[in-house]
């Protein structure tokens, strides 16, 4: 995480612990309620094959992980219309809740201080019985 070439290497498990300590993650039902109330933007970063296999969260903004920062930077020239400011509450959703934590850390570096991620990712959303658009219907 630091640019110091003499720093001790950090494994991914420790990196996840460090980044997750910097914000409060949300459970599926809380994310659903916040999205319904217009208090949070759900952002699905799963790759296409997973979306095609499992379906979509209705209303979620789909942004491939490699485009996330460009699409959510409120100052960026390639931002999504939903990227209205640094106070936007973003809930990042990946498949199981790991890649989304690292993506959230990156959004924090861009100044999106209310960004968080979904504990357990899309799989937890589906297991909670929350709405899912079947593949091919979106």
Coordinates of N, CA and C in Angstrom, one line a residue:
X1 N 0.8 -1.2 0.0 CA 0.0 0.0 0.0 C 0.9 1.2 0.0
X2 N 2.1 1.1 0.6 CA 2.9 2.3 0.5 C 3.9 2.2 -0.7
X3 N 4.4 3.3 -1.1 CA 5.3 3.3 -2.2 C 6.8 3.0 -1.8
X4 N 7.0 2.6 -0.5 CA 8.3 2.4 0.0 C 8.8 1.0 -0.5
X5 N 9.9 1.0 -1.3 CA 10.4 -0.3 -1.8 C 11.0 -1.2 -0.7
X6 N 11.3 -0.6 0.5 CA 11.8 -1.4 1.6 C 10.7 -1.9 2.5
X7 N 9.5 -1.6 2.2 CA 8.4 -2.0 3.1 C 8.2 -3.5 3.0
X8 N 7.7 -4.1 4.1 CA 7.4 -5.6 4.1 C 6.2 -5.8 3.2
X9 N 6.3 -6.9 2.3 CA 5.2 -7.2 1.5 C 4.0 -7.6 2.3
X10 N 2.8 -7.2 1.8 CA 1.6 -7.5 2.4 C 0.8 -8.5 1.6
X11 N 0.3 -9.6 2.2 CA -0.5 -10.5 1.5 C -1.9 -10.0 1.3
X12 N -2.7 -10.6 0.5 CA -4.0 -10.1 0.1 C -5.0 -10.2 1.3
X13 N -4.8 -11.2 2.2 CA -5.7 -11.3 3.4 C -5.5 -10.1 4.3
X14 N -4.2 -9.7 4.5 CA -3.9 -8.6 5.4 C -4.3 -7.3 4.7
X15 N -4.1 -7.2 3.4 CA -4.6 -6.0 2.7 C -6.1 -5.8 2.8
X16 N -6.8 -6.9 2.7 CA -8.3 -6.8 2.9 C -8.6 -6.3 4.3
X17 N -8.0 -6.9 5.3 CA -8.2 -6.4 6.7 C -7.9 -4.9 6.8
X18 N -6.8 -4.5 6.2 CA -6.5 -3.1 6.3 C -7.5 -2.2 5.7
X19 N -7.9 -2.5 4.5 CA -8.8 -1.6 3.8 C -10.2 -1.6 4.4
X20 N -10.6 -2.8 4.8 CA -11.9 -2.9 5.5 C -12.0 -2.2 6.8
X21 N -10.9 -2.1 7.5 CA -10.9 -1.3 8.7 C -11.2 0.1 8.6
X22 N -11.1 0.6 7.3 CA -11.3 2.0 7.1 C -12.7 2.5 6.7
X23 N -13.6 1.5 6.8 CA -15.0 1.9 6.5 C -16.0 0.8 7.0
X24 N -17.2 1.1 7.1 CA -18.3 0.2 7.5 C -18.9 -0.5 6.3
X25 N -18.7 -1.8 6.2 CA -19.3 -2.6 5.1 C -20.8 -2.8 5.4
X26 N -21.6 -3.1 4.4 CA -23.1 -3.2 4.6 C -23.5 -4.6 4.2
X27 N -24.6 -5.1 4.9 CA -25.2 -6.4 4.6 C -26.2 -6.1 3.5
X28 N -26.7 -7.2 2.9 CA -27.5 -7.2 1.7 C -28.8 -6.4 2.0
X29 N -29.5 -6.7 3.1 CA -30.8 -6.0 3.3 C -30.6 -4.5 3.5
X30 N -29.6 -4.1 4.2 CA -29.3 -2.7 4.4 C -29.0 -2.0 3.1
X31 N -28.2 -2.7 2.2 CA -27.9 -2.1 0.9 C -29.2 -2.0 0.1
X32 N -30.1 -3.0 0.1 CA -31.3 -3.0 -0.6 C -32.2 -1.8 -0.1
X33 N -32.3 -1.7 1.2 CA -33.2 -0.6 1.7 C -32.6 0.8 1.4
X34 N -31.3 1.0 1.4 CA -30.7 2.2 1.1 C -30.9 2.6 -0.4
X35 N -30.8 1.6 -1.3 CA -31.0 1.8 -2.7 C -32.5 2.1 -3.0
X36 N -33.4 1.4 -2.3 CA -34.8 1.7 -2.5 C -35.2 3.1 -2.1
X37 N -34.5 3.6 -1.0 CA -34.8 4.9 -0.5 C -34.1 6.0 -1.2
X38 N -33.3 5.6 -2.2 CA -32.5 6.6 -3.0 C -31.3 7.1 -2.2
X39 N -30.9 6.4 -1.2 CA -29.8 6.9 -0.4 C -28.4 6.2 -0.8
X40 N -28.4 5.3 -1.7 CA -27.2 4.7 -2.1 C -27.3 4.2 -3.6
X41 N -26.2 4.2 -4.2 CA -26.1 3.7 -5.6 C -25.4 2.4 -5.5
X42 N -26.1 1.3 -6.0 CA -25.5 0.0 -6.0 C -24.7 -0.1 -7.3
X43 N -23.4 -0.5 -7.3 CA -22.6 -0.6 -8.4 C -22.1 -2.0 -8.5
X44 N -22.5 -2.7 -9.6 CA -22.1 -4.1 -9.8 C -20.9 -4.2 -10.7
X45 N -19.8 -4.7 -10.1 CA -18.5 -4.8 -10.8 C -18.2 -6.2 -11.3
X46 N -19.2 -7.1 -11.2 CA -18.9 -8.5 -11.6 C -18.7 -8.5 -13.1
X47 N -17.9 -9.5 -13.6 CA -17.6 -9.5 -15.0 C -18.8 -10.2 -15.7
X48 N -18.9 -9.9 -17.0 CA -20.1 -10.3 -17.8 C -20.5 -11.7 -17.7
X49 N -19.6 -12.7 -17.6 CA -20.0 -14.1 -17.5 C -20.8 -14.4 -16.2
X50 N -20.4 -13.7 -15.1 CA -21.2 -13.9 -13.9 C -22.5 -13.3 -14.0
X51 N -22.6 -12.1 -14.6 CA -23.9 -11.4 -14.7 C -24.8 -12.3 -15.6
X52 N -24.3 -12.8 -16.7 CA -25.0 -13.6 -17.6 C -25.5 -14.9 -16.9
X53 N -24.7 -15.5 -16.1 CA -25.0 -16.7 -15.4 C -26.0 -16.5 -14.3
X54 N -25.8 -15.5 -13.5 CA -26.6 -15.3 -12.2 C -27.7 -14.2 -12.3
X55 N -27.6 -13.3 -13.3 CA -28.6 -12.2 -13.3 C -28.0 -10.9 -12.7
X56 N -29.0 -10.0 -12.6 CA -28.6 -8.6 -12.2 C -29.4 -8.2 -11.0
X57 N -28.9 -7.2 -10.2 CA -29.6 -6.6 -9.2 C -30.4 -5.4 -9.9
X58 N -31.7 -5.4 -9.8 CA -32.5 -4.4 -10.4 C -32.0 -3.0 -10.0
X59 N -31.8 -2.1 -10.9 CA -31.4 -0.7 -10.6 C -30.0 -0.5 -10.4
X60 N -29.2 -1.6 -10.3 CA -27.7 -1.4 -10.0 C -27.1 -0.9 -11.3
X61 N -26.1 0.0 -11.1 CA -25.2 0.5 -12.2 C -24.2 -0.6 -12.5
X62 N -24.1 -1.1 -13.7 CA -23.1 -2.1 -14.0 C -21.9 -1.4 -14.6
X63 N -20.8 -1.6 -13.9 CA -19.5 -1.0 -14.4 C -18.4 -2.1 -14.2
X64 N -17.8 -2.4 -15.3 CA -16.7 -3.4 -15.2 C -15.6 -2.8 -14.3
X65 N -15.0 -3.7 -13.5 CA -14.0 -3.3 -12.5 C -12.9 -2.4 -13.1
X66 N -12.5 -2.7 -14.3 CA -11.4 -1.9 -14.9 C -11.8 -0.5 -15.3
X67 N -13.1 -0.2 -15.3 CA -13.6 1.1 -15.6 C -14.1 1.9 -14.4
X68 N -14.1 1.2 -13.2 CA -14.8 1.8 -12.0 C -14.4 3.2 -11.7
X69 N -13.1 3.4 -11.6 CA -12.6 4.7 -11.2 C -13.0 5.8 -12.2
X70 N -12.9 5.5 -13.4 CA -13.2 6.5 -14.5 C -14.7 6.8 -14.5
X71 N -15.5 5.8 -14.2 CA -17.0 6.0 -14.3 C -17.5 6.7 -13.0
X72 N -16.9 6.5 -11.9 CA -17.4 7.1 -10.6 C -16.7 8.3 -10.1
X73 N -15.6 8.7 -10.8 CA -14.9 10.0 -10.4 C -15.8 11.1 -10.8
X74 N -16.4 11.9 -9.8 CA -17.2 13.0 -10.1 C -16.6 14.1 -11.0
X75 N -15.3 14.1 -11.0 CA -14.5 15.1 -11.8 C -14.0 14.6 -13.1
X76 N -14.3 13.3 -13.4 CA -13.7 12.6 -14.5 C -14.5 12.9 -15.8
X77 N -13.8 12.9 -16.9 CA -14.4 13.2 -18.2 C -15.3 12.0 -18.7
X78 N -15.1 10.8 -18.1 CA -15.8 9.6 -18.5 C -16.8 9.1 -17.4
X79 N -17.2 10.0 -16.6 CA -18.0 9.6 -15.4 C -19.4 9.3 -15.9
X80 N -20.0 8.4 -15.1 CA -21.4 8.0 -15.3 C -22.3 9.2 -14.8
X81 N -23.5 9.3 -15.4 CA -24.3 10.4 -14.9 C -24.7 10.3 -13.4
X82 N -24.6 9.1 -12.9 CA -24.9 8.9 -11.5 C -23.8 9.4 -10.5
X83 N -22.6 9.6 -11.1 CA -21.5 10.1 -10.3 C -21.6 11.6 -10.1
X84 N -22.4 12.0 -9.1 CA -22.8 13.4 -9.0 C -21.9 14.1 -8.0
X85 N -21.1 13.5 -7.2 CA -20.3 14.2 -6.2 C -19.6 13.2 -5.3
X86 N -18.6 13.8 -4.5 CA -17.8 13.0 -3.6 C -18.6 12.5 -2.4
X87 N -19.8 13.1 -2.2 CA -20.6 12.6 -1.0 C -21.5 11.5 -1.4
X88 N -21.5 11.0 -2.7 CA -22.4 9.9 -3.1 C -22.1 8.7 -2.3
X89 N -23.1 8.1 -1.8 CA -23.0 6.8 -1.1 C -23.0 5.7 -2.2
X90 N -21.9 5.0 -2.3 CA -21.8 3.9 -3.3 C -21.6 2.6 -2.6
X91 N -22.4 1.6 -3.0 CA -22.2 0.3 -2.5 C -21.7 -0.6 -3.6
X92 N -20.5 -1.0 -3.5 CA -19.8 -1.8 -4.6 C -20.2 -3.3 -4.4
X93 N -20.6 -3.9 -5.4 CA -21.0 -5.3 -5.4 C -20.2 -6.1 -6.3
X94 N -19.5 -7.2 -5.8 CA -18.8 -8.1 -6.7 C -19.5 -9.5 -6.5
X95 N -18.9 -10.5 -6.8 CA -19.5 -11.8 -6.7 C -19.7 -12.3 -5.2
X96 N -18.6 -12.2 -4.5 CA -18.6 -12.8 -3.1 C -18.1 -11.8 -2.0
X97 N -17.8 -10.5 -2.4 CA -17.4 -9.6 -1.4 C -15.9 -9.4 -1.1
X98 N -15.1 -9.8 -2.1 CA -13.6 -9.6 -1.9 C -13.1 -8.5 -2.8
X99 N -13.3 -8.7 -4.1 CA -12.8 -7.6 -5.1 C -13.5 -6.3 -4.8
X100 N -14.7 -6.3 -4.3 CA -15.4 -5.1 -4.0 C -14.8 -4.3 -2.9
X101 N -14.1 -5.0 -1.9 CA -13.4 -4.3 -0.8 C -12.2 -3.5 -1.4
X102 N -11.5 -4.2 -2.3 CA -10.3 -3.5 -2.9 C -10.8 -2.4 -3.8
X103 N -11.9 -2.5 -4.5 CA -12.4 -1.5 -5.3 C -12.9 -0.3 -4.5
X104 N -13.5 -0.6 -3.3 CA -13.9 0.5 -2.4 C -12.7 1.3 -1.9
X105 N -11.6 0.6 -1.6 CA -10.4 1.4 -1.2 C -10.0 2.3 -2.3
X106 N -10.0 1.9 -3.5 CA -9.7 2.7 -4.6 C -10.6 4.0 -4.7
X107 N -11.9 3.7 -4.5 CA -12.8 4.9 -4.6 C -12.6 5.8 -3.5
X108 N -12.2 5.3 -2.3 CA -11.8 6.2 -1.2 C -10.7 7.1 -1.6
X109 N -9.7 6.6 -2.3 CA -8.5 7.4 -2.7 C -9.0 8.5 -3.7
X110 N -10.1 8.3 -4.4 CA -10.6 9.3 -5.3 C -11.5 10.4 -4.5
X111 N -11.6 10.2 -3.2 CA -12.4 11.1 -2.5 C -13.9 10.7 -2.2
X112 N -14.2 9.5 -2.7 CA -15.6 9.1 -2.5 C -15.7 8.4 -1.1
X113 N -15.7 9.3 -0.1 CA -15.5 8.8 1.3 C -16.6 8.0 1.9
X114 N -17.8 8.0 1.2 CA -19.0 7.2 1.7 C -19.1 5.9 0.9
X115 N -18.1 5.6 0.1 CA -18.1 4.3 -0.6 C -18.0 3.2 0.4
X116 N -18.7 2.1 0.1 CA -18.6 0.9 0.9 C -18.8 -0.3 0.0
X117 N -18.8 -1.5 0.6 CA -19.1 -2.7 -0.3 C -20.1 -3.6 0.5
X118 N -20.6 -4.5 -0.3 CA -21.6 -5.5 0.1 C -20.9 -6.7 0.7
X119 N -21.1 -7.0 2.0 CA -20.6 -8.2 2.6 C -21.2 -9.4 1.9
X120 N -20.3 -10.3 1.4 CA -20.8 -11.5 0.7 C -21.2 -11.3 -0.8
X121 N -21.1 -10.1 -1.2 CA -21.4 -9.7 -2.6 C -22.8 -10.2 -3.2
X122 N -22.8 -10.4 -4.5 CA -24.1 -10.8 -5.1 C -24.6 -12.1 -4.6
X123 N -23.7 -13.0 -4.2 CA -24.2 -14.3 -3.7 C -25.0 -14.1 -2.4
X124 N -24.5 -13.2 -1.5 CA -25.3 -12.9 -0.3 C -26.6 -12.2 -0.6
X125 N -26.6 -11.3 -1.6 CA -27.8 -10.6 -2.0 C -28.9 -11.7 -2.4
X126 N -28.5 -12.6 -3.3 CA -29.4 -13.6 -3.8 C -29.8 -14.5 -2.6
X127 N -28.9 -14.9 -1.7 CA -29.2 -15.8 -0.6 C -30.2 -15.2 0.3
X128 N -30.2 -13.8 0.4 CA -31.1 -13.1 1.3 C -32.5 -13.0 0.7
X129 N -32.7 -13.5 -0.5 CA -34.0 -13.5 -1.2 C -34.3 -12.1 -1.8
X130 N -33.3 -11.3 -2.0 CA -33.6 -10.0 -2.6 C -33.8 -10.1 -4.1
X131 N -34.4 -9.0 -4.7 CA -34.7 -9.1 -6.1 C -33.5 -9.3 -7.0
X132 N -33.7 -10.2 -8.0 CA -32.7 -10.4 -9.0 C -33.4 -10.5 -10.3
X133 N -32.9 -9.8 -11.3 CA -33.4 -9.9 -12.7 C -32.7 -11.2 -13.3
X134 N -33.5 -12.2 -13.7 CA -32.9 -13.4 -14.3 C -32.0 -13.0 -15.5
X135 N -31.0 -13.8 -15.8 CA -30.2 -13.5 -17.0 C -31.0 -13.4 -18.3
X136 N -30.6 -12.5 -19.1 CA -31.3 -12.3 -20.4 C -32.5 -11.5 -20.4
X137 N -32.9 -10.9 -19.2 CA -34.1 -10.1 -19.1 C -33.8 -8.6 -19.0
X138 N -32.5 -8.3 -18.7 CA -32.2 -6.9 -18.5 C -32.1 -6.1 -19.8

